[in-house]
XYZ file of N, CA, C and O in Angstrom:
356
model
N 68.530 96.479 124.508
C 69.925 96.303 124.132
C 70.379 97.520 123.323
O 69.673 98.001 122.446
N 71.552 97.990 123.606
C 72.093 99.122 122.857
C 72.681 98.625 121.542
O 72.984 97.447 121.374
N 72.829 99.562 120.611
C 73.475 99.212 119.345
C 74.928 98.860 119.626
O 75.655 99.626 120.257
N 75.349 97.708 119.165
C 76.712 97.256 119.395
C 77.391 96.997 118.065
O 76.798 96.430 117.155
N 78.617 97.442 117.963
C 79.404 97.155 116.772
C 80.863 97.002 117.164
O 81.312 97.591 118.156
N 81.566 96.207 116.430
C 83.004 96.066 116.671
C 83.800 96.999 115.771
O 85.006 97.024 115.821
N 83.106 97.742 114.933
C 83.748 98.694 114.031
C 83.201 100.092 114.333
O 82.054 100.234 114.736
N 84.004 101.112 114.107
C 83.479 102.462 114.344
C 82.428 102.842 113.316
O 82.465 102.381 112.175
N 81.487 103.648 113.728
C 80.494 104.166 112.799
C 81.096 105.384 112.124
O 81.637 106.274 112.776
N 81.013 105.421 110.809
C 81.600 106.518 110.054
C 80.479 107.296 109.382
O 79.692 106.734 108.629
N 80.409 108.576 109.672
C 79.413 109.454 109.086
C 80.123 110.625 108.427
O 81.141 111.082 108.920
N 79.583 111.092 107.334
C 80.194 112.247 106.700
C 79.263 112.890 105.706
O 78.323 112.280 105.225
N 79.524 114.140 105.417
C 78.748 114.853 104.412
C 79.603 115.170 103.194
O 79.099 115.589 102.164
N 80.913 114.983 103.324
C 81.833 115.294 102.238
C 82.267 114.036 101.501
O 82.270 113.977 100.291
N 82.641 113.023 102.235
C 83.097 111.769 101.641
C 83.644 110.859 102.718
O 83.934 111.301 103.833
N 83.778 109.599 102.383
C 84.303 108.611 103.321
C 85.203 107.656 102.558
O 84.882 107.255 101.439
N 86.324 107.295 103.155
C 87.209 106.272 102.605
C 87.460 105.264 103.718
O 87.810 105.639 104.835
N 87.252 103.999 103.430
C 87.544 102.959 104.412
C 88.421 101.896 103.773
O 88.384 101.674 102.566
N 89.221 101.265 104.604
C 90.058 100.151 104.147
C 90.462 99.338 105.366
O 90.025 99.629 106.480
N 91.331 98.392 105.168
C 91.781 97.554 106.276
C 92.957 98.154 107.023
O 93.428 97.576 107.994
N 93.452 99.306 106.598
C 94.569 99.956 107.287
C 94.325 101.461 107.339
O 93.980 102.081 106.336
N 94.540 102.043 108.503
C 94.240 103.462 108.695
C 95.074 104.379 107.810
O 94.591 105.432 107.370
N 96.304 104.015 107.532
C 97.148 104.872 106.685
C 96.587 104.919 105.266
O 96.510 105.984 104.651
N 96.175 103.784 104.749
C 95.600 103.744 103.402
C 94.316 104.572 103.347
O 94.091 105.315 102.387
N 93.492 104.467 104.381
C 92.258 105.257 104.427
C 92.577 106.750 104.477
O 91.917 107.555 103.818
N 93.590 107.129 105.250
C 93.974 108.538 105.360
C 94.476 109.077 104.020
O 94.154 110.212 103.639
N 95.240 108.275 103.297
C 95.722 108.705 101.982
C 94.550 108.875 101.020
O 94.468 109.874 100.293
N 93.633 107.924 101.002
C 92.462 108.039 100.137
C 91.644 109.274 100.451
O 91.204 109.992 99.550
N 91.455 109.559 101.749
C 90.692 110.740 102.139
C 91.415 112.007 101.722
O 90.790 112.981 101.299
N 92.743 112.013 101.802
C 93.494 113.200 101.398
C 93.321 113.477 99.905
O 93.296 114.635 99.476
N 93.163 112.423 99.114
C 92.915 112.598 97.682
C 91.565 113.287 97.465
O 91.440 114.200 96.653
N 90.548 112.873 98.209
C 89.237 113.526 98.101
C 89.328 114.991 98.522
O 88.755 115.870 97.874
N 90.051 115.243 99.601
C 90.179 116.616 100.106
C 90.910 117.524 99.124
O 90.705 118.739 99.130
N 91.761 116.953 98.283
C 92.508 117.739 97.295
C 91.751 117.874 95.975
O 92.290 118.389 95.004
N 90.510 117.375 95.925
C 89.685 117.533 94.737
C 89.576 116.301 93.860
O 88.917 116.327 92.828
N 90.189 115.199 94.251
C 90.072 113.966 93.487
C 88.686 113.356 93.642
O 87.926 113.718 94.533
N 88.378 112.400 92.762
C 87.077 111.733 92.854
C 87.230 110.384 93.561
O 88.325 110.011 93.992
N 86.139 109.652 93.663
C 86.139 108.383 94.389
C 87.090 107.364 93.763
O 87.733 106.591 94.471
N 87.197 107.378 92.438
C 88.099 106.431 91.785
C 89.557 106.780 92.068
O 90.389 105.903 92.288
N 89.881 108.064 92.055
C 91.237 108.502 92.417
C 91.578 108.039 93.829
O 92.669 107.519 94.086
N 90.636 108.228 94.750
C 90.853 107.836 96.142
C 91.011 106.322 96.275
O 91.857 105.840 97.030
N 90.218 105.574 95.529
C 90.303 104.107 95.592
C 91.652 103.610 95.083
O 92.256 102.706 95.675
N 92.125 104.197 94.010
C 93.423 103.785 93.455
C 94.544 104.112 94.440
O 95.419 103.279 94.718
N 94.531 105.324 94.989
C 95.564 105.711 95.950
C 95.532 104.806 97.179
O 96.573 104.367 97.667
N 94.328 104.506 97.658
C 94.180 103.612 98.808
C 94.749 102.233 98.493
O 95.473 101.641 99.293
N 94.449 101.730 97.306
C 94.958 100.421 96.889
C 96.471 100.379 96.804
O 97.105 99.398 97.223
N 97.080 101.436 96.278
C 98.547 101.481 96.191
C 99.179 101.447 97.579
O 100.167 100.748 97.811
N 98.594 102.193 98.513
C 99.133 102.194 99.876
C 98.959 100.829 100.528
O 99.870 100.333 101.204
N 97.826 100.180 100.302
C 97.610 98.853 100.882
C 98.645 97.844 100.399
O 99.049 96.950 101.139
N 99.105 97.996 99.169
C 100.140 97.091 98.657
C 101.454 97.251 99.417
O 102.257 96.320 99.475
N 101.658 98.412 100.024
C 102.868 98.655 100.804
C 102.685 98.261 102.259
O 103.522 97.573 102.835
N 101.581 98.686 102.869
C 101.395 98.457 104.303
C 100.843 97.077 104.634
O 100.977 96.618 105.767
N 100.202 96.427 103.665
C 99.671 95.073 103.878
C 99.954 94.186 102.657
O 99.018 93.664 102.044
N 101.216 94.007 102.324
C 101.522 93.232 101.116
C 101.076 91.772 101.205
O 100.888 91.121 100.179
N 100.880 91.273 102.398
C 100.422 89.903 102.583
C 98.923 89.750 102.297
O 98.425 88.638 102.197
N 98.208 90.867 102.168
C 96.768 90.810 101.938
C 96.346 91.251 100.547
O 95.211 91.002 100.137
N 97.209 91.970 99.836
C 96.796 92.469 98.532
C 98.009 92.679 97.629
O 99.139 92.687 98.079
N 97.741 92.842 96.360
C 98.805 93.063 95.392
C 98.233 93.537 94.080
O 97.012 93.627 93.908
N 99.085 93.832 93.130
C 98.622 94.408 91.863
C 97.757 93.467 91.031
O 97.038 93.913 90.156
N 97.786 92.190 91.287
C 96.966 91.257 90.515
C 95.806 90.698 91.301
O 95.248 89.662 90.962
N 95.390 91.385 92.363
C 94.367 90.862 93.259
C 92.944 91.088 92.777
O 92.694 91.587 91.680
N 92.014 90.708 93.632
C 90.588 90.862 93.345
C 90.165 92.319 93.553
O 90.870 93.098 94.187
N 88.986 92.653 93.032
C 88.524 94.036 93.143
C 87.012 94.095 93.303
O 86.287 94.291 92.345
N 86.518 93.887 94.528
C 85.090 94.122 94.743
C 84.856 95.605 95.018
O 85.662 96.258 95.672
N 83.774 96.162 94.503
C 83.483 97.575 94.729
C 81.976 97.813 94.732
O 81.247 97.168 93.988
N 81.547 98.731 95.574
C 80.170 99.205 95.577
C 80.226 100.652 95.111
O 80.923 101.475 95.711
N 79.511 100.959 94.048
C 79.609 102.273 93.414
C 78.224 102.897 93.294
O 77.271 102.231 92.889
N 78.136 104.166 93.663
C 76.896 104.926 93.483
C 77.081 105.893 92.328
O 78.053 106.647 92.286
N 76.161 105.884 91.382
C 76.190 106.812 90.259
C 75.144 107.893 90.478
O 73.951 107.603 90.545
N 75.611 109.126 90.613
C 74.679 110.236 90.767
C 73.868 110.427 89.493
O 72.699 110.780 89.531
N 74.496 110.140 88.353
C 73.829 110.315 87.057
C 72.595 109.410 86.936
O 71.538 109.840 86.501
N 72.737 108.141 87.318
C 71.628 107.195 87.210
C 70.880 106.998 88.525
O 69.858 106.315 88.558
N 71.410 107.567 89.617
C 70.852 107.412 90.957
C 70.725 105.939 91.341
O 69.736 105.513 91.921
N 71.767 105.158 90.988
C 71.778 103.729 91.284
C 73.048 103.342 92.028
O 74.098 103.928 91.814
N 72.903 102.321 92.862
C 74.059 101.697 93.488
C 74.329 100.415 92.721
O 73.423 99.624 92.474
N 75.569 100.234 92.308
C 75.938 99.032 91.570
C 77.137 98.364 92.224
O 77.906 99.011 92.928
N 77.278 97.074 91.990
C 78.381 96.310 92.543
C 79.235 95.783 91.403
O 78.717 95.251 90.423
N 80.545 95.954 91.542
C 81.499 95.365 90.599
C 82.185 94.230 91.343
O 82.729 94.428 92.427
N 82.130 93.049 90.805
C 82.757 91.889 91.431
C 83.808 91.331 90.482
O 83.542 90.433 89.704
N 84.995 91.912 90.532
C 86.087 91.472 89.664
C 86.963 90.493 90.447
O 88.104 90.765 90.777
N 86.371 89.358 90.794
C 87.084 88.369 91.590
C 87.286 87.089 90.792
O 86.470 86.727 89.964
N 88.380 86.444 91.091
C 88.680 85.182 90.449
C 89.771 85.315 89.406
O 90.264 86.410 89.149
N 90.159 84.210 88.809
C 91.262 84.256 87.862
C 90.865 84.939 86.546
O 89.713 84.867 86.138
N 91.840 85.577 85.926
C 91.624 86.185 84.620
C 91.991 85.167 83.543
O 92.861 84.317 83.742
N 91.343 85.220 82.407
C 91.687 84.311 81.314
C 93.147 84.507 80.883
O 93.683 85.609 80.962
N 93.760 83.462 80.404
C 95.170 83.508 80.017
C 95.409 84.531 78.909
O 96.473 85.137 78.825
N 94.433 84.769 78.049
C 94.606 85.686 76.947
C 94.247 87.131 77.263
O 94.294 87.987 76.388
N 93.911 87.428 78.540
C 93.527 88.787 78.905
C 94.710 89.734 78.779
O 95.843 89.365 79.064
N 94.436 90.928 78.322
C 95.497 91.949 78.217
C 95.158 93.153 79.062
O 94.040 93.334 79.467
């Protein structure tokens, strides 16, 4: 059996940005190409998603992330999902 996937395989040596909409991914990648870091690209991608897919995301939504730290050579997961406490600022 050949390798089968319903999603494209993405390979890169410079960086990769993925999202649920191609325009948001393109904006995030453009941030990397202009010298921004992964967090800059993620924020830009998120802002675009709020415009192109407002039914799927918004400024008060969840935030799952997989992050690699070159400093510690570790992959970590941030799971900022669920309701925030009423007293959160």
